[in-house]
PDB file of C-alpha atoms in Angstrom:
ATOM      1  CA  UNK R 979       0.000   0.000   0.000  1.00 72.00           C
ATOM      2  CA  UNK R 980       3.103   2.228   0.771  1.00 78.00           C
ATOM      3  CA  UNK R 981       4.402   1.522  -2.527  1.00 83.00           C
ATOM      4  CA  UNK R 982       2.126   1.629  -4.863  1.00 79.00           C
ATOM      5  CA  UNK R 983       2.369   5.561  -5.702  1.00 77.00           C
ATOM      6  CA  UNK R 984       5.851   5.192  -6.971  1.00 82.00           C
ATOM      7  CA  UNK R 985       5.018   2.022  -9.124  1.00 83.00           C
ATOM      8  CA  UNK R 986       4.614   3.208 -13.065  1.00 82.00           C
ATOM      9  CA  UNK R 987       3.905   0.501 -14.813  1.00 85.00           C
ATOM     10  CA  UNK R 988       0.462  -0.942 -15.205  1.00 87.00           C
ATOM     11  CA  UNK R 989      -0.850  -3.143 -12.753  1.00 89.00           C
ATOM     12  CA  UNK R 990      -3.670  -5.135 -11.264  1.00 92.00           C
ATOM     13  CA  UNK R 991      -4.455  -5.002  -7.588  1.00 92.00           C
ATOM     14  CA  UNK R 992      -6.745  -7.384  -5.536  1.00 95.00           C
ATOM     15  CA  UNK R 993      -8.020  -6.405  -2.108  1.00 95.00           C
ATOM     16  CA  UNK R 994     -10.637  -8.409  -1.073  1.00 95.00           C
ATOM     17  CA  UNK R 995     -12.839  -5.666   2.103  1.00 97.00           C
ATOM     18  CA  UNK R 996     -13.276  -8.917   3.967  1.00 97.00           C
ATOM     19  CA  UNK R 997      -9.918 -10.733   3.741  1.00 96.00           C
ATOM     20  CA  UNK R 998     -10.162 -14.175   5.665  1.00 96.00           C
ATOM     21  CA  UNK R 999      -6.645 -15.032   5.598  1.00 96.00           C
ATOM     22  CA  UNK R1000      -6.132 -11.798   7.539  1.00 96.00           C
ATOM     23  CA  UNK R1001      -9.251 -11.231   9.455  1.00 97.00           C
ATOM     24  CA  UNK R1002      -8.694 -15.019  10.503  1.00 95.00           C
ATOM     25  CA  UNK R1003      -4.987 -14.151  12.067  1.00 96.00           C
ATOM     26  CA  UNK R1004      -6.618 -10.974  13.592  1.00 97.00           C
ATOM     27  CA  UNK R1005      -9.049 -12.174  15.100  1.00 96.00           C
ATOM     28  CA  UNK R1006      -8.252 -16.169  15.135  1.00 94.00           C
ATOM     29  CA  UNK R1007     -11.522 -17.348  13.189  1.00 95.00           C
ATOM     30  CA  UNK R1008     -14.255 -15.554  11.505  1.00 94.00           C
ATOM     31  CA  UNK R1009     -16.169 -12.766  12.936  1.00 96.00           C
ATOM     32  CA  UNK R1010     -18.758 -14.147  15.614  1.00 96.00           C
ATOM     33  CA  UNK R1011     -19.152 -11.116  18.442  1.00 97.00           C
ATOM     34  CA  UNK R1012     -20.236  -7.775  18.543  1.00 97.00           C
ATOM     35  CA  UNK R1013     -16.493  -6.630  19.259  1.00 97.00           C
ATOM     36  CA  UNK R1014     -15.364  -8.749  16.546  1.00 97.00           C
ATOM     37  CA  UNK R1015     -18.072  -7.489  13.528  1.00 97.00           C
ATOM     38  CA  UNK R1016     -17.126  -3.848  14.652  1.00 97.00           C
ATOM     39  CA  UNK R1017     -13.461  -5.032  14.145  1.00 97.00           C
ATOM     40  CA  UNK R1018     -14.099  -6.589  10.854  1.00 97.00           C
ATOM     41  CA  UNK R1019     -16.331  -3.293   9.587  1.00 97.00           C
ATOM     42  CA  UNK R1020     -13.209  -1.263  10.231  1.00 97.00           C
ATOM     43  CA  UNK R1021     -10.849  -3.454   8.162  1.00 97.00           C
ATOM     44  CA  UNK R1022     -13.381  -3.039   5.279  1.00 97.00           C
ATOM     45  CA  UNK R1023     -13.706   0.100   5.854  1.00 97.00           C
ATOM     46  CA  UNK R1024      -9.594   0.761   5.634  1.00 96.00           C
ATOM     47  CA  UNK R1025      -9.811  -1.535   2.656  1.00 96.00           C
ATOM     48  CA  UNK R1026     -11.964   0.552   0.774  1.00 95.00           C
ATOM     49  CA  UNK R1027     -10.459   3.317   1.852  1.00 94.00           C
ATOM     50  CA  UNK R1028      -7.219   2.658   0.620  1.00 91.00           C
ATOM     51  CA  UNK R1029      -8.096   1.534  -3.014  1.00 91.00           C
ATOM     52  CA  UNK R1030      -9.941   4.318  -3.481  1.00 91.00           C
ATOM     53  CA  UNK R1031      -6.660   5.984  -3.649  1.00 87.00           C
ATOM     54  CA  UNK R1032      -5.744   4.219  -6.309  1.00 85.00           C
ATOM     55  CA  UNK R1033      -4.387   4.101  -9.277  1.00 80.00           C
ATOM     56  CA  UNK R1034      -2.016   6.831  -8.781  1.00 72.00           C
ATOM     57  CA  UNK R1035      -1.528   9.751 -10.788  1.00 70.00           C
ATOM     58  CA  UNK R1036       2.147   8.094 -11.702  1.00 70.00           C
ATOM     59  CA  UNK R1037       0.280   5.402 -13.371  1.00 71.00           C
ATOM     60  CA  UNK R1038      -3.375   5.629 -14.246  1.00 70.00           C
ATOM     61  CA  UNK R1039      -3.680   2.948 -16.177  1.00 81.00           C
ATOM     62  CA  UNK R1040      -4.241   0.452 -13.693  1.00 86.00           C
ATOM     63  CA  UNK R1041      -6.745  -2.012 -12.721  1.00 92.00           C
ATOM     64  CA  UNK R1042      -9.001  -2.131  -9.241  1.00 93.00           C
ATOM     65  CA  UNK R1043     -10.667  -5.376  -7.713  1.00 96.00           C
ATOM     66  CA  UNK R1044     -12.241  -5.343  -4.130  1.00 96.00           C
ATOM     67  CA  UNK R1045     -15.041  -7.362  -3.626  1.00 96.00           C
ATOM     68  CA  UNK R1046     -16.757  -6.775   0.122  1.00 97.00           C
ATOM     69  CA  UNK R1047     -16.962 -10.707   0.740  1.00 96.00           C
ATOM     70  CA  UNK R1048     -15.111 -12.746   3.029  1.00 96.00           C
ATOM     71  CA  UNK R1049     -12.209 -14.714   1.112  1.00 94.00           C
ATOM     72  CA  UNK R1050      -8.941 -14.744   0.447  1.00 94.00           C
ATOM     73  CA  UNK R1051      -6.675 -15.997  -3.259  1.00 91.00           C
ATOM     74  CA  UNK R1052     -10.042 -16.938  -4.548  1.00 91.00           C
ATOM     75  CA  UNK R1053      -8.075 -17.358  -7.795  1.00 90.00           C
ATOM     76  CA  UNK R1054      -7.173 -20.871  -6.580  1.00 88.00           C
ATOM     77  CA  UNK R1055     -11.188 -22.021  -6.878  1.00 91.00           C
ATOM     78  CA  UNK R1056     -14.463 -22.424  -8.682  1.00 92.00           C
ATOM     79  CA  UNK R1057     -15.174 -18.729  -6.701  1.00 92.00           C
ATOM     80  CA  UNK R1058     -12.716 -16.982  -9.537  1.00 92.00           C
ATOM     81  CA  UNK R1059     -15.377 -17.509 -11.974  1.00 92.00           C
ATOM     82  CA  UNK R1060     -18.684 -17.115  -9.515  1.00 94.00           C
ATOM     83  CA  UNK R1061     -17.719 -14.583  -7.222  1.00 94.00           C
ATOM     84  CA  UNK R1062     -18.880 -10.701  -8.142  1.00 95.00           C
ATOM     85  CA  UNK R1063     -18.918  -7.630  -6.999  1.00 95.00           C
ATOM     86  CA  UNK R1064     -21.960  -5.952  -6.887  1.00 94.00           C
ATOM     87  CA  UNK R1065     -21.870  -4.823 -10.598  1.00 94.00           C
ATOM     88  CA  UNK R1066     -22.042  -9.061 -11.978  1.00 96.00           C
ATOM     89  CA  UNK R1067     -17.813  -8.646 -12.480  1.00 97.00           C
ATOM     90  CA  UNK R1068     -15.764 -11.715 -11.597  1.00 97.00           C
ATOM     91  CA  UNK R1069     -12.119 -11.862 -10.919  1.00 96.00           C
ATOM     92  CA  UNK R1070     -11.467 -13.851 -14.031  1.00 97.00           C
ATOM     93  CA  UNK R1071     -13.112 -11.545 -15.819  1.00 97.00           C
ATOM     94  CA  UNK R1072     -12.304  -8.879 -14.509  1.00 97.00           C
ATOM     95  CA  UNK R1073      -8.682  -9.714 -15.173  1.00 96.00           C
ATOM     96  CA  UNK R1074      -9.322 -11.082 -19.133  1.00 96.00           C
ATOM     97  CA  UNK R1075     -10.807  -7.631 -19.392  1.00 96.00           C
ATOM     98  CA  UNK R1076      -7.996  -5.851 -17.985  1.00 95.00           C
ATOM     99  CA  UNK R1077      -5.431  -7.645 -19.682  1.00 94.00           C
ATOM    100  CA  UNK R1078      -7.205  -7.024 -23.048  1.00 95.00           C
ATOM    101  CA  UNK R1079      -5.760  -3.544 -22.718  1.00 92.00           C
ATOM    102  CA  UNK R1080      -3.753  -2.792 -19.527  1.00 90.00           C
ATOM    103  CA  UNK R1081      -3.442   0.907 -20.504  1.00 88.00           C
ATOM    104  CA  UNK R1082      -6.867   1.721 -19.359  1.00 88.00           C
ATOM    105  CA  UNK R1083      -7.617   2.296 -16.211  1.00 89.00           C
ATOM    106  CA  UNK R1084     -10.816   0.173 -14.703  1.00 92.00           C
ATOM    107  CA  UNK R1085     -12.203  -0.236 -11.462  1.00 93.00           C
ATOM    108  CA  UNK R1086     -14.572  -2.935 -10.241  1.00 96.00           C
ATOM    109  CA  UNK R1087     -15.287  -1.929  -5.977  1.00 96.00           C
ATOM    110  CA  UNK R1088     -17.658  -2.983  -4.034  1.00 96.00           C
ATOM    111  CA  UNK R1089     -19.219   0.032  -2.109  1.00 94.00           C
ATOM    112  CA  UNK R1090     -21.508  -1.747   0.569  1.00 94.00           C
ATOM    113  CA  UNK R1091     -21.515  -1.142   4.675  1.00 92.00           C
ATOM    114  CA  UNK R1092     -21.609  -4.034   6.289  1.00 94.00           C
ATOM    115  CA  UNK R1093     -19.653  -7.111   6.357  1.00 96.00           C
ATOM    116  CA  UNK R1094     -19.032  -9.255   4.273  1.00 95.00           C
ATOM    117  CA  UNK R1095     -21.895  -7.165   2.370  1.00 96.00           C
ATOM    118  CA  UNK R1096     -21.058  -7.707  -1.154  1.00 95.00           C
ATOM    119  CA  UNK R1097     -24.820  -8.806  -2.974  1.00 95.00           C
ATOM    120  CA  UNK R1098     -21.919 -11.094  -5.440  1.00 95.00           C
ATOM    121  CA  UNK R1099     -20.632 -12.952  -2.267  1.00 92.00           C
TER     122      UNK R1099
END
């Protein structure tokens, strides 16, 4: 996240609002208390905060993916192709289209409150 203003070439980033790999080392399993949602709701919330930063203005033509679901490197299962954010877009194709032309800048975010909110989860 640090980085990524001083990176100028084209690129395709994947933050997922409702990580599970890292929610699950946070907080040592899914979200089941009040204390533990309100946790969870902030780490979206810093999620979607942080890629709507990007891209950069060194390197606009980039490509955004942040679905508000809770999962992790879904690129390694049958949820590549089913997942969606709330706009229908898988990863898969969300990265076919992007690497179709990765000199235009695209942006596929879910905008939900809530966890694990995303109407595509």
């Amino acid at each position: 996240q640090y980085l990524l203003p001083f990176v100028t070439t084209p690129y395709f980033v994947i933050a997922q609002q409702f990580d599970s790999f890292q929610l699950g080392q946070d907080l040592g399993h899914a979200p089941s208390t009040d204390d533990e949602y309100a946790y969870a709701n902030a780490f979206g919330a810093a999620t979607r905060a942080l890629v709507s930063t990007l891209p950069s203005h060194n390197m606009p033509a980039a490509a955004v993916y942040s679905q508000a679901c809770y999962n992790h490197c879904i690129s390694m299962s049958s949820a590549f192709y089913s997942k969606t954010t709330d706009g229908g877009v898988s990863e898969s194709s969300a990265l076919r289209e992007w690497l179709k032309d990765p000199e235009t800048s695209r942006r596929w975010v879910d905008s939900c409150d809530g966890y694990a909110c995303g109407s595509g989860c």
